[in-house]
PDB file as gemmi writes it, atoms N, CA and C in Angstrom:
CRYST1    1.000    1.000    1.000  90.00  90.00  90.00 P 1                      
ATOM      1  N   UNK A   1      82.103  32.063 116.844  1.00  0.00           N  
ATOM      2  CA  UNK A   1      83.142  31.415 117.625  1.00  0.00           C  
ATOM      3  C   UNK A   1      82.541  30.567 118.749  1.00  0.00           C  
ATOM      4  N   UNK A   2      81.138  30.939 119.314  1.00  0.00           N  
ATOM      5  CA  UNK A   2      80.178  30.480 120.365  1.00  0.00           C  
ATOM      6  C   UNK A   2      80.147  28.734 120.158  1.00  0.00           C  
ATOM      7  N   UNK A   3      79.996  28.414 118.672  1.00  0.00           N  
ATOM      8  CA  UNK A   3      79.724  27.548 118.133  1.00  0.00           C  
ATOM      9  C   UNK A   3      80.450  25.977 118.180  1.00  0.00           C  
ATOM     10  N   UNK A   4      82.066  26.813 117.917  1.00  0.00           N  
ATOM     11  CA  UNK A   4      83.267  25.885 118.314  1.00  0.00           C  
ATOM     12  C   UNK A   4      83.449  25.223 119.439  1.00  0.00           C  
ATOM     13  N   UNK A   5      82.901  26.057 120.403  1.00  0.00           N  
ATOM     14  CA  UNK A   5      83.532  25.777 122.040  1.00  0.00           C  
ATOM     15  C   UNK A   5      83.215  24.489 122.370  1.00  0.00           C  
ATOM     16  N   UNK A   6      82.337  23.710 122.659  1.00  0.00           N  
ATOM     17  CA  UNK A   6      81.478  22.476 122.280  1.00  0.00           C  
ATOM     18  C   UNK A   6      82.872  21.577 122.067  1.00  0.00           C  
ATOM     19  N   UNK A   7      83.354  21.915 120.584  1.00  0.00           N  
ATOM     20  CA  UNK A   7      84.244  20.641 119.630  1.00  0.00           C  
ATOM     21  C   UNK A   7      85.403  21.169 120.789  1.00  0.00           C  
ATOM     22  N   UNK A   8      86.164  22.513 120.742  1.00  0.00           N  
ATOM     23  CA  UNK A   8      87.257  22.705 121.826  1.00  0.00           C  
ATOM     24  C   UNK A   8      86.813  21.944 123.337  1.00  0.00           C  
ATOM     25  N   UNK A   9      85.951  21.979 123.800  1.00  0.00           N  
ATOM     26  CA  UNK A   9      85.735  21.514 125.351  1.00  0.00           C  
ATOM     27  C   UNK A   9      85.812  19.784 125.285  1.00  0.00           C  
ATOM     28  N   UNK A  10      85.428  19.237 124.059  1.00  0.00           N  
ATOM     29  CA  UNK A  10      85.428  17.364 124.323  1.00  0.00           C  
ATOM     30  C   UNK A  10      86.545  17.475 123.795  1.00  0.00           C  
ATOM     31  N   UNK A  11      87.417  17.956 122.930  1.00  0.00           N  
ATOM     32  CA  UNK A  11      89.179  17.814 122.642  1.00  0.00           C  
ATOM     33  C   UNK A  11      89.688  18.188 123.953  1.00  0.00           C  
ATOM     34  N   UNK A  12      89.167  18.963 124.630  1.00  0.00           N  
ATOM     35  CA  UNK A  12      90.033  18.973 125.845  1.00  0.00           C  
ATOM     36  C   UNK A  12      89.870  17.977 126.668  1.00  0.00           C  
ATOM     37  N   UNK A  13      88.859  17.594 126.666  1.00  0.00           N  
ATOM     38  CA  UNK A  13      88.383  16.412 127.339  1.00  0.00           C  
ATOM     39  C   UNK A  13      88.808  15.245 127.392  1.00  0.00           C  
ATOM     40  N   UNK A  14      89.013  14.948 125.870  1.00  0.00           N  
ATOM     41  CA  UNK A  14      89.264  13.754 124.988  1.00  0.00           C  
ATOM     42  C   UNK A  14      91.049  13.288 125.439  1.00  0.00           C  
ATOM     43  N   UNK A  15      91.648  14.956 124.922  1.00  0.00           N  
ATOM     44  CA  UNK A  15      93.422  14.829 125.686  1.00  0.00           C  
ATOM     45  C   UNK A  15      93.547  14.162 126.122  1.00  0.00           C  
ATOM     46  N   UNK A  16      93.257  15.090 128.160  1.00  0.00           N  
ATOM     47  CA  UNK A  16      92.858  15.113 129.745  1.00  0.00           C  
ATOM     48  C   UNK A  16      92.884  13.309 129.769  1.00  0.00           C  
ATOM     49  N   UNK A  17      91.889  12.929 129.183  1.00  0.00           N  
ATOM     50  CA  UNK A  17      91.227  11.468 129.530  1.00  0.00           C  
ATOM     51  C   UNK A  17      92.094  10.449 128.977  1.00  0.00           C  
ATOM     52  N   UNK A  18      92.532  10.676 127.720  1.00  0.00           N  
ATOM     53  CA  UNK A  18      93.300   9.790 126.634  1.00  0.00           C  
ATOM     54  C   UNK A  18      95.079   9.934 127.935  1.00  0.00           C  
ATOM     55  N   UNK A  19      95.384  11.248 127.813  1.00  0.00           N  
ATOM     56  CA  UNK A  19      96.872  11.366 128.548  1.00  0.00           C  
ATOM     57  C   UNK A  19      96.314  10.503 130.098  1.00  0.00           C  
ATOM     58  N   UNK A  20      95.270  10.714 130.983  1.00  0.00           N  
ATOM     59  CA  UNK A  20      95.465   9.517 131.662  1.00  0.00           C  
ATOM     60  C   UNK A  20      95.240   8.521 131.527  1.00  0.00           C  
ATOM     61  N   UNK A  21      94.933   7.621 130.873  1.00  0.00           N  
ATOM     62  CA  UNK A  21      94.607   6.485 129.919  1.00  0.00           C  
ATOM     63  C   UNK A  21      95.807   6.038 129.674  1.00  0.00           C  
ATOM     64  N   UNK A  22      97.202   6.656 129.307  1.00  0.00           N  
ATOM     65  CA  UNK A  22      98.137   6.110 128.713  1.00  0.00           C  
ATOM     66  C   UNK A  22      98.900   5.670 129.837  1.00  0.00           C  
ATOM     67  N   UNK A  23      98.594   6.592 130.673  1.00  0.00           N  
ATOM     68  CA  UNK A  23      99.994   6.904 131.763  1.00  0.00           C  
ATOM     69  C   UNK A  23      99.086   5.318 132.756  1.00  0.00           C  
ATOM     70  N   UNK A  24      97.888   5.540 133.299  1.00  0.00           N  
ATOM     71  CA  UNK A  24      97.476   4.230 133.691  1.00  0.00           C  
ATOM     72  C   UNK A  24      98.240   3.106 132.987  1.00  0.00           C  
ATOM     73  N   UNK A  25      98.062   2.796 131.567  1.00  0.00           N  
ATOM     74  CA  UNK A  25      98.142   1.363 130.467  1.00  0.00           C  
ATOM     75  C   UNK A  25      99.768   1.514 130.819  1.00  0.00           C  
ATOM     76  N   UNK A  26     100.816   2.214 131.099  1.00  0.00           N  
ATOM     77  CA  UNK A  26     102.174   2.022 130.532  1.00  0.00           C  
ATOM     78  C   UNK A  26     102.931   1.832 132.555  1.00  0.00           C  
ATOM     79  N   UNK A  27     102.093   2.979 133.446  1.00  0.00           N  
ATOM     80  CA  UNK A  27     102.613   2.531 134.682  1.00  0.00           C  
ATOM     81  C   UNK A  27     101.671   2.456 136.209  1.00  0.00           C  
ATOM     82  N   UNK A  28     101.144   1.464 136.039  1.00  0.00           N  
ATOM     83  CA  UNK A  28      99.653   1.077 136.653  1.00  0.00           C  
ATOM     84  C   UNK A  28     100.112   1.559 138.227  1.00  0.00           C  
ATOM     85  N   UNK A  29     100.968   0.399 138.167  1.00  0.00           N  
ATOM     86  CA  UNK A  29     101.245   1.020 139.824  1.00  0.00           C  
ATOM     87  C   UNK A  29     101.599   2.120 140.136  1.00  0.00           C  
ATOM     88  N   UNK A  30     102.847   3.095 139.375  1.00  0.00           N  
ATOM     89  CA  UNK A  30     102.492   4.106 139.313  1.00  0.00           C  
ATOM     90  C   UNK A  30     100.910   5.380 139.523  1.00  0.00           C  
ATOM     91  N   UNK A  31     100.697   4.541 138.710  1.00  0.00           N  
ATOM     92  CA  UNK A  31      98.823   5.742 138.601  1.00  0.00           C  
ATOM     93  C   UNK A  31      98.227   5.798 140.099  1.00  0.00           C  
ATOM     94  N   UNK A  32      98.467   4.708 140.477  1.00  0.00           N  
ATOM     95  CA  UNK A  32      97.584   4.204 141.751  1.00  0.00           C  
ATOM     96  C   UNK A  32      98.050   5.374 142.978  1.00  0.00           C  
ATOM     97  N   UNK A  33      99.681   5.466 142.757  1.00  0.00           N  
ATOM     98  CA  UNK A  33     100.165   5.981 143.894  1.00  0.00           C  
ATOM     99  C   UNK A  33      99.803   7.475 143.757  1.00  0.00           C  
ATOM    100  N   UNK A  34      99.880   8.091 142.680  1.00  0.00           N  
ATOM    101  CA  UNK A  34      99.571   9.123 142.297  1.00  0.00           C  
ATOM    102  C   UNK A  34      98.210  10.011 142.413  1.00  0.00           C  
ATOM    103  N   UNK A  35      97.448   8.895 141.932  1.00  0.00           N  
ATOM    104  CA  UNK A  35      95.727   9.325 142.345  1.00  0.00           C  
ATOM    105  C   UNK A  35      95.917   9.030 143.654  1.00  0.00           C  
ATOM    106  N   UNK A  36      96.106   8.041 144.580  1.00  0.00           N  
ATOM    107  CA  UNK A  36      96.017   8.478 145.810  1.00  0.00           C  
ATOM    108  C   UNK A  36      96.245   9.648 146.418  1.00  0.00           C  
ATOM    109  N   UNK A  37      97.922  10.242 146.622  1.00  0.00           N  
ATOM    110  CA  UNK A  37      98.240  11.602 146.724  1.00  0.00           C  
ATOM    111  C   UNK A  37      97.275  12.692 146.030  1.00  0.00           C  
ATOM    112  N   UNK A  38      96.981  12.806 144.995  1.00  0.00           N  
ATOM    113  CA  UNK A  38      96.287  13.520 144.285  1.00  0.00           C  
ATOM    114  C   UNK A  38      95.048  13.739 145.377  1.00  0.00           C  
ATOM    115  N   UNK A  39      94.322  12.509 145.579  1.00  0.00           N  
ATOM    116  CA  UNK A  39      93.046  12.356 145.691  1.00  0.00           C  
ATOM    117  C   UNK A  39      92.986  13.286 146.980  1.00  0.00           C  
ATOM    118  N   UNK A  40      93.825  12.676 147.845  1.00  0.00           N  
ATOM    119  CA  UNK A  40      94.238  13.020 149.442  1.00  0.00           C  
ATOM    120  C   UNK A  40      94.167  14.594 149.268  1.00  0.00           C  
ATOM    121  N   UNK A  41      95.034  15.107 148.607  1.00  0.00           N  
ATOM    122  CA  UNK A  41      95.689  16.285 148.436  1.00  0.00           C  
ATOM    123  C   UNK A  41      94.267  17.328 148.237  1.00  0.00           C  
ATOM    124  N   UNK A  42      93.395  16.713 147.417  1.00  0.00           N  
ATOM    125  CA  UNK A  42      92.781  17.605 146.593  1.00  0.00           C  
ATOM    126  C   UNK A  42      91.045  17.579 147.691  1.00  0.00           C  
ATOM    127  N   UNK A  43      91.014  16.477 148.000  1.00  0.00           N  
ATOM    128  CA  UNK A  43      90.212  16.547 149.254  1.00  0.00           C  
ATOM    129  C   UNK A  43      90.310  16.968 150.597  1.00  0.00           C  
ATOM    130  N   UNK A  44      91.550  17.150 150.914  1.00  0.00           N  
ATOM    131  CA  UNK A  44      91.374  17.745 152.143  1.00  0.00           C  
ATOM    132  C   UNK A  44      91.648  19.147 151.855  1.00  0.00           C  
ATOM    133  N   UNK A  45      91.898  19.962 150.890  1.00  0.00           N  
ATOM    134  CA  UNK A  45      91.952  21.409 150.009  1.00  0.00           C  
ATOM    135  C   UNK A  45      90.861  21.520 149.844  1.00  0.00           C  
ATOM    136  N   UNK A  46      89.722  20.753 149.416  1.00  0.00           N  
ATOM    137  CA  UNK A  46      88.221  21.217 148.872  1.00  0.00           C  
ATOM    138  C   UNK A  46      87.748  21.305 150.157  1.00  0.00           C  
ATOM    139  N   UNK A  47      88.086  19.910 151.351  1.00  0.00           N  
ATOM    140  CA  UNK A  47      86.753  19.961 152.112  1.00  0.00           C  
ATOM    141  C   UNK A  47      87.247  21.347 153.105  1.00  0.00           C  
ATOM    142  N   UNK A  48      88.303  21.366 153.641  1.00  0.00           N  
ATOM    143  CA  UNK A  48      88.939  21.900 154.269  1.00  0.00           C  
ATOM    144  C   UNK A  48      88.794  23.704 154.222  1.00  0.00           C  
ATOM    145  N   UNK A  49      89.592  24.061 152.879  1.00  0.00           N  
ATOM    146  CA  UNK A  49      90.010  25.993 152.768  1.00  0.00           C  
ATOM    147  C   UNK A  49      88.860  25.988 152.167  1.00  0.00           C  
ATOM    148  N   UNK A  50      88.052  25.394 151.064  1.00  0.00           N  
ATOM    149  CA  UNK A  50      86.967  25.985 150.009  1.00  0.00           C  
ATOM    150  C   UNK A  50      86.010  26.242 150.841  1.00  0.00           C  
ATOM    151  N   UNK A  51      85.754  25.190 151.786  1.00  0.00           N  
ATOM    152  CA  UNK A  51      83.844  25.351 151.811  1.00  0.00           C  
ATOM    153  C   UNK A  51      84.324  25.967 153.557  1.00  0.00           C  
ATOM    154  N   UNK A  52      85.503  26.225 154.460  1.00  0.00           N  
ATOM    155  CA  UNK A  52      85.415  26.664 155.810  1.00  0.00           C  
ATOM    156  C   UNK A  52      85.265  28.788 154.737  1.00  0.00           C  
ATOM    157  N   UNK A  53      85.861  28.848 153.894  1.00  0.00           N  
ATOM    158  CA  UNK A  53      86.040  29.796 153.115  1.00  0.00           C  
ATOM    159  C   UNK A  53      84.660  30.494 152.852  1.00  0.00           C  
ATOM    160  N   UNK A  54      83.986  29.481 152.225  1.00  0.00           N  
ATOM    161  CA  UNK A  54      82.226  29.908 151.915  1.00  0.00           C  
ATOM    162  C   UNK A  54      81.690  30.025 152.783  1.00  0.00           C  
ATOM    163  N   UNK A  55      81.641  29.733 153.794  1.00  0.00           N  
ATOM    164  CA  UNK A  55      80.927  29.160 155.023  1.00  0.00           C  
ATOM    165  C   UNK A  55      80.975  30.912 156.006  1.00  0.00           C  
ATOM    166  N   UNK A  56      82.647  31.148 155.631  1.00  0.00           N  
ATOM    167  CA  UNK A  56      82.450  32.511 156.342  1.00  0.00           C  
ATOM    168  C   UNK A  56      81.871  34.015 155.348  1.00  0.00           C  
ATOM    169  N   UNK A  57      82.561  33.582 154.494  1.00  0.00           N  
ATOM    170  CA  UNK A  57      81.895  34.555 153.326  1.00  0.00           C  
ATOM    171  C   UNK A  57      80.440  34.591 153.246  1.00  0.00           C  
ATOM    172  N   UNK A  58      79.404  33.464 153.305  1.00  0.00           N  
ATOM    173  CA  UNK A  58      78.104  33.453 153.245  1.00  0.00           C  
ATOM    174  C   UNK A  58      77.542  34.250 154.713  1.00  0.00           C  
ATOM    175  N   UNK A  59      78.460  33.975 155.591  1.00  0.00           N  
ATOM    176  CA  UNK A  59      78.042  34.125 157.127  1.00  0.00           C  
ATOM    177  C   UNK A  59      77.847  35.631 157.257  1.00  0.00           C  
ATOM    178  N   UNK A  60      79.001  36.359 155.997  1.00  0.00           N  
ATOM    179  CA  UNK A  60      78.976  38.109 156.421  1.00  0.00           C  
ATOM    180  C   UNK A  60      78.396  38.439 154.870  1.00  0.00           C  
ATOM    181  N   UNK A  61      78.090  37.911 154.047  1.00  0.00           N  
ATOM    182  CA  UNK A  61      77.656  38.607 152.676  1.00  0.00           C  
ATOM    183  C   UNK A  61      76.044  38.491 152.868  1.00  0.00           C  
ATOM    184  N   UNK A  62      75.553  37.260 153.037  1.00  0.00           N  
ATOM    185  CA  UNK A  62      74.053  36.911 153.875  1.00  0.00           C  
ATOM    186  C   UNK A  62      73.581  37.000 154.721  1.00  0.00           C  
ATOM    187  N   UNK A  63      74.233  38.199 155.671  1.00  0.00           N  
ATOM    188  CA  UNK A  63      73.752  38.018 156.977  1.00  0.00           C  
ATOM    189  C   UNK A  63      72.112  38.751 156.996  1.00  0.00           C  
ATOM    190  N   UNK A  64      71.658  39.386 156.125  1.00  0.00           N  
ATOM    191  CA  UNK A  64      70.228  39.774 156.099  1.00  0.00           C  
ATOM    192  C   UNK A  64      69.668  38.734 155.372  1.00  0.00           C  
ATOM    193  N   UNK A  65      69.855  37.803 155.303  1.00  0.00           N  
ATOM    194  CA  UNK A  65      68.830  36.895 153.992  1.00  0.00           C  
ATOM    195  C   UNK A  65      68.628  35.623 155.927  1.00  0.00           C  
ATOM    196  N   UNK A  66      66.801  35.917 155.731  1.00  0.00           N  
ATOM    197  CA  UNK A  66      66.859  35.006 157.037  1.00  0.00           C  
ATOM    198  C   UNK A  66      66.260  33.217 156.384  1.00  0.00           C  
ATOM    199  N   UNK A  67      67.224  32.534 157.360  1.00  0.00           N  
ATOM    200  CA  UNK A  67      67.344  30.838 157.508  1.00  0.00           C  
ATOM    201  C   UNK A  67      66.576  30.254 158.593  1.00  0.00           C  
ATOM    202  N   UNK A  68      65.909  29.257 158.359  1.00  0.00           N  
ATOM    203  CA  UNK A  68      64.890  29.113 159.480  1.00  0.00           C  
ATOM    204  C   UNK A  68      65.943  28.414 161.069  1.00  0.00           C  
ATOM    205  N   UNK A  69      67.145  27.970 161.013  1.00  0.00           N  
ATOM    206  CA  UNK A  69      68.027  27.874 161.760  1.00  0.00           C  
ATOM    207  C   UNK A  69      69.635  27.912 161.924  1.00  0.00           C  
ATOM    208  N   UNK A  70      69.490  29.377 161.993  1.00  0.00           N  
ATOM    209  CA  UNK A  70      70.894  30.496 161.382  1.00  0.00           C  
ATOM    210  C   UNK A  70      72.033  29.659 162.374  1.00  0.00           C  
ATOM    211  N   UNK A  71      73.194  29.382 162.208  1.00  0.00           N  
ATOM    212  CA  UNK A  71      74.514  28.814 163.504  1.00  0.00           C  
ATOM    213  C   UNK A  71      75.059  30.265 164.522  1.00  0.00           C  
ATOM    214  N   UNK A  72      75.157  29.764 165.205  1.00  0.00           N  
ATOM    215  CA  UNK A  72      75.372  30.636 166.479  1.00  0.00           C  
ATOM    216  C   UNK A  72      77.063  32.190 165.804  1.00  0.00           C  
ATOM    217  N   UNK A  73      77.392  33.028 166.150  1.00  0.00           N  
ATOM    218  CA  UNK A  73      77.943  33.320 165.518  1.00  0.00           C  
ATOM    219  C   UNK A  73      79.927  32.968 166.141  1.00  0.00           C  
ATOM    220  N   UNK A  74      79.663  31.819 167.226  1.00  0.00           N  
ATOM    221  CA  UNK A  74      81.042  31.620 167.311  1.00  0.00           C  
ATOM    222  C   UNK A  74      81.222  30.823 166.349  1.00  0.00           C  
ATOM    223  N   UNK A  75      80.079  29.837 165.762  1.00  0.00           N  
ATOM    224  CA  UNK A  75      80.857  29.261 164.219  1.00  0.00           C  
ATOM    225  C   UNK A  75      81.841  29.963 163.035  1.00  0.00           C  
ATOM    226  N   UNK A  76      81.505  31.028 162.859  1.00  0.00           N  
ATOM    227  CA  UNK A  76      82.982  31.560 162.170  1.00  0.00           C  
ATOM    228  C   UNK A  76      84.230  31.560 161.997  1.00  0.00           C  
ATOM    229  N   UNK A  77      84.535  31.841 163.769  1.00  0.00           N  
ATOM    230  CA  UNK A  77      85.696  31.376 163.791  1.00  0.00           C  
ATOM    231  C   UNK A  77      86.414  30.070 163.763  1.00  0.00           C  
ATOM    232  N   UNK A  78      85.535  29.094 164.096  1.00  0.00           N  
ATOM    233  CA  UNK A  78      85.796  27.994 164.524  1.00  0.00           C  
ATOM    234  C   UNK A  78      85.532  27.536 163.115  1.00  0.00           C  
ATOM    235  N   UNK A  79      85.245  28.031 161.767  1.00  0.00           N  
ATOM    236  CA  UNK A  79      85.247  27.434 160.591  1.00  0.00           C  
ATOM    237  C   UNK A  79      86.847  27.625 160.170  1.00  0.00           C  
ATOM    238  N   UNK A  80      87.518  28.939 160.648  1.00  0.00           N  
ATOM    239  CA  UNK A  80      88.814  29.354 160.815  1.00  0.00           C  
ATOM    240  C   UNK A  80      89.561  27.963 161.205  1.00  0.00           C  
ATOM    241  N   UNK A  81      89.628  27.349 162.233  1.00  0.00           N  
ATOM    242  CA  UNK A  81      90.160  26.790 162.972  1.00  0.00           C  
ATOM    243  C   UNK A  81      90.103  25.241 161.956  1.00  0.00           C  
ATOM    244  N   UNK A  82      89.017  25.108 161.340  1.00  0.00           N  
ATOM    245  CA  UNK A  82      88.347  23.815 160.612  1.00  0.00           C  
ATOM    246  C   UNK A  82      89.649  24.039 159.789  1.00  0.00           C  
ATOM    247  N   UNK A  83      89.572  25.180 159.087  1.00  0.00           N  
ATOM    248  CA  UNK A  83      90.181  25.697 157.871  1.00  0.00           C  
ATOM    249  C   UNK A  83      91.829  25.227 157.631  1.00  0.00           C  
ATOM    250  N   UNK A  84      92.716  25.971 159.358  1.00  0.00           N  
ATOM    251  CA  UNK A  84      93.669  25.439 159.411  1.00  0.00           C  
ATOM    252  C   UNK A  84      94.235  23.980 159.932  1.00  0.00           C  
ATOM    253  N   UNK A  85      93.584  23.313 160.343  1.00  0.00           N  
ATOM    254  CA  UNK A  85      93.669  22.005 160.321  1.00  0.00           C  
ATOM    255  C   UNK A  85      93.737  21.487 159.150  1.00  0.00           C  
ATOM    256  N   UNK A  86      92.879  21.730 158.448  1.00  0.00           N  
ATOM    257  CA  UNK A  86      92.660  21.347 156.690  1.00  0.00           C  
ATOM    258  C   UNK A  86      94.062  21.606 155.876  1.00  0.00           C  
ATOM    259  N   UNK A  87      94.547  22.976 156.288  1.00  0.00           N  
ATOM    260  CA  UNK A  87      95.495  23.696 155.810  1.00  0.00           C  
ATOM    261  C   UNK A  87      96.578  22.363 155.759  1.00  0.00           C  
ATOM    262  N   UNK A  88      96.969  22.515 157.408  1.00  0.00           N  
ATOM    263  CA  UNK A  88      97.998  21.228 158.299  1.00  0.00           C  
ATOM    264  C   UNK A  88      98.079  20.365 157.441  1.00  0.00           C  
ATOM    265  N   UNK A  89      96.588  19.532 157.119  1.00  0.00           N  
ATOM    266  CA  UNK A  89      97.073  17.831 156.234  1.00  0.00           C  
ATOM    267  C   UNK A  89      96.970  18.245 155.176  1.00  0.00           C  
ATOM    268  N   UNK A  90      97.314  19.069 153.891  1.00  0.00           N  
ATOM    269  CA  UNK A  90      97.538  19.195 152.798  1.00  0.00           C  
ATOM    270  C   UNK A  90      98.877  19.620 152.742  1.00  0.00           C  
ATOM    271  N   UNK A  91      99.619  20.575 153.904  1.00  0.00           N  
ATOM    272  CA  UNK A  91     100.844  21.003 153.810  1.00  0.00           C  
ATOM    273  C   UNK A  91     102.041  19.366 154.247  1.00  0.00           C  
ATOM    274  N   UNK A  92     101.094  18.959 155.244  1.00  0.00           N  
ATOM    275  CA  UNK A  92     101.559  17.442 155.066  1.00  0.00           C  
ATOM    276  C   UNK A  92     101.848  16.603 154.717  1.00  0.00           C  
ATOM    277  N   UNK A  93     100.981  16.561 153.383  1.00  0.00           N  
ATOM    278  CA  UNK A  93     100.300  15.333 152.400  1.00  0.00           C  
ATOM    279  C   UNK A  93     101.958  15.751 151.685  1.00  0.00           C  
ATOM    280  N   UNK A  94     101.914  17.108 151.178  1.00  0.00           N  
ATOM    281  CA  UNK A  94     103.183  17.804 150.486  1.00  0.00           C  
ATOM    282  C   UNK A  94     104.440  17.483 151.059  1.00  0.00           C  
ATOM    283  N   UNK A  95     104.519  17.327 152.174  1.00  0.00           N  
ATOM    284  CA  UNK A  95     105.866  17.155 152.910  1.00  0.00           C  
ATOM    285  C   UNK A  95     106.213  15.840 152.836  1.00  0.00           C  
ATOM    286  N   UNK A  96     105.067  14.960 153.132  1.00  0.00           N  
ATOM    287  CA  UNK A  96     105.109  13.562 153.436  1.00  0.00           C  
ATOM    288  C   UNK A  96     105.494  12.780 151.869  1.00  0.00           C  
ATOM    289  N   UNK A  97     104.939  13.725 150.450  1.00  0.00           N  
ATOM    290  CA  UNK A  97     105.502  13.018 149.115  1.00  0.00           C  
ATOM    291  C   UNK A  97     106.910  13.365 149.162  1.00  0.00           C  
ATOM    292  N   UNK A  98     106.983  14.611 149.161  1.00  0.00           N  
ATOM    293  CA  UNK A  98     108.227  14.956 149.044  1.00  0.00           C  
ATOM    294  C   UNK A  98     109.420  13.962 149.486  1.00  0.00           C  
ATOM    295  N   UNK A  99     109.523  14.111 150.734  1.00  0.00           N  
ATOM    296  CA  UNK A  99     109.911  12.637 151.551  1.00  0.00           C  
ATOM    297  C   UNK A  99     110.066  11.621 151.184  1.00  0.00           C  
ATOM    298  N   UNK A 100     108.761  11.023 150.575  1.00  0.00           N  
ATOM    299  CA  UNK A 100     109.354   9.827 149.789  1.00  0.00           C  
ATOM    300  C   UNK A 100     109.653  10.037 148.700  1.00  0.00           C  
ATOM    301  N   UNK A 101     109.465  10.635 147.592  1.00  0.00           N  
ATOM    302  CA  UNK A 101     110.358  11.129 146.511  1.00  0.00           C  
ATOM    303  C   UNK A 101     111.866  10.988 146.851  1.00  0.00           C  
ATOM    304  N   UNK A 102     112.320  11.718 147.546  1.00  0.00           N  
ATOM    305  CA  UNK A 102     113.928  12.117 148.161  1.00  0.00           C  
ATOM    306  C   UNK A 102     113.787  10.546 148.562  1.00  0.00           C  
ATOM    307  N   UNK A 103     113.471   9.618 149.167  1.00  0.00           N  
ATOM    308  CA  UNK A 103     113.628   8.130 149.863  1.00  0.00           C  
ATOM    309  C   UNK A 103     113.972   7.482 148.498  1.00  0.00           C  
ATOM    310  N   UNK A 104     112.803   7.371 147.006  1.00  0.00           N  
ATOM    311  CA  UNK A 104     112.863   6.921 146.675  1.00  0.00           C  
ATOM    312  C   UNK A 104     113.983   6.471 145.633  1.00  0.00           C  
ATOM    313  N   UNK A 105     114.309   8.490 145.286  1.00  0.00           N  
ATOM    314  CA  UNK A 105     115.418   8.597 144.124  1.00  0.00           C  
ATOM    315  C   UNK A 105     116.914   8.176 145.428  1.00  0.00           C  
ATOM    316  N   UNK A 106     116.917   8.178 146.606  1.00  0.00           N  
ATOM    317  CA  UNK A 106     118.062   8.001 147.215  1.00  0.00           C  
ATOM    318  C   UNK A 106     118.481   6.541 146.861  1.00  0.00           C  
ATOM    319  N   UNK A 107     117.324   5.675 147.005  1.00  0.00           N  
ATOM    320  CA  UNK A 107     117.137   4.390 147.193  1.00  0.00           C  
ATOM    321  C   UNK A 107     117.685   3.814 145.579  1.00  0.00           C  
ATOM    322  N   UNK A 108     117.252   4.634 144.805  1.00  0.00           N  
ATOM    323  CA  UNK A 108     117.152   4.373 143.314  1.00  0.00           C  
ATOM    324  C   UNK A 108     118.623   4.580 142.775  1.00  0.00           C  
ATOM    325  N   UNK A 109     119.141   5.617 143.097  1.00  0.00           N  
ATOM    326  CA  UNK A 109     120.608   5.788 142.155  1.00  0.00           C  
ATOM    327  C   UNK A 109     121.394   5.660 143.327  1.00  0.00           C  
TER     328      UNK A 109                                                      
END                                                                             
């Protein structure tokens, strides 16, 4: 079954790529607005909860593994603080589509 996964992983691939491919070719401007939000959305989620997330997890799972210049240990919290800011403009990004969604279908029918 090891063997298949290969042909299953580029069909998934192939989909993924082909389904945005279509949706680009049929509503361009559409796509644009979308990957933006997307993009927004999904970057300030990575840079933001993932790595303020690792950052504290490494800080208490590694704390015996020595670094030739370890961060002081009020950085922790203050990765906290990184974290919810990050939190803020993604719960934003969400509020702010939403918003225009509701603007747009108001505008529309």
């Amino acid at each position: 079954a090891a063997r298949w996964w290969p042909w299953r992983k580029s069909a998934l691939y192939a989909l993924s790529f082909g389904s945005v491919l279509v949706v680009a070719q049929l509503n361009p401007q559409g796509f644009l607005v979308v990957m933006e939000k997307a993009t927004s959305m999904a970057l300030n989620f990575e840079a933001g909860c993932f790595i303020a997330v690792m950052f504290a997890q490494s800080h208490y799972r590694y704390a015996h593994v020595k670094i030739p210049l370890p961060l002081p240990r009020w950085c922790v919290p203050a990765s906290y603080a990184v974290m919810g800011y990050f939190v803020f403009a993604v719960i934003y990004d969400l509020l702010l589509t939403c918003y225009e969604l509701v603007a747009w279908a108001a505008g529309a029918g």
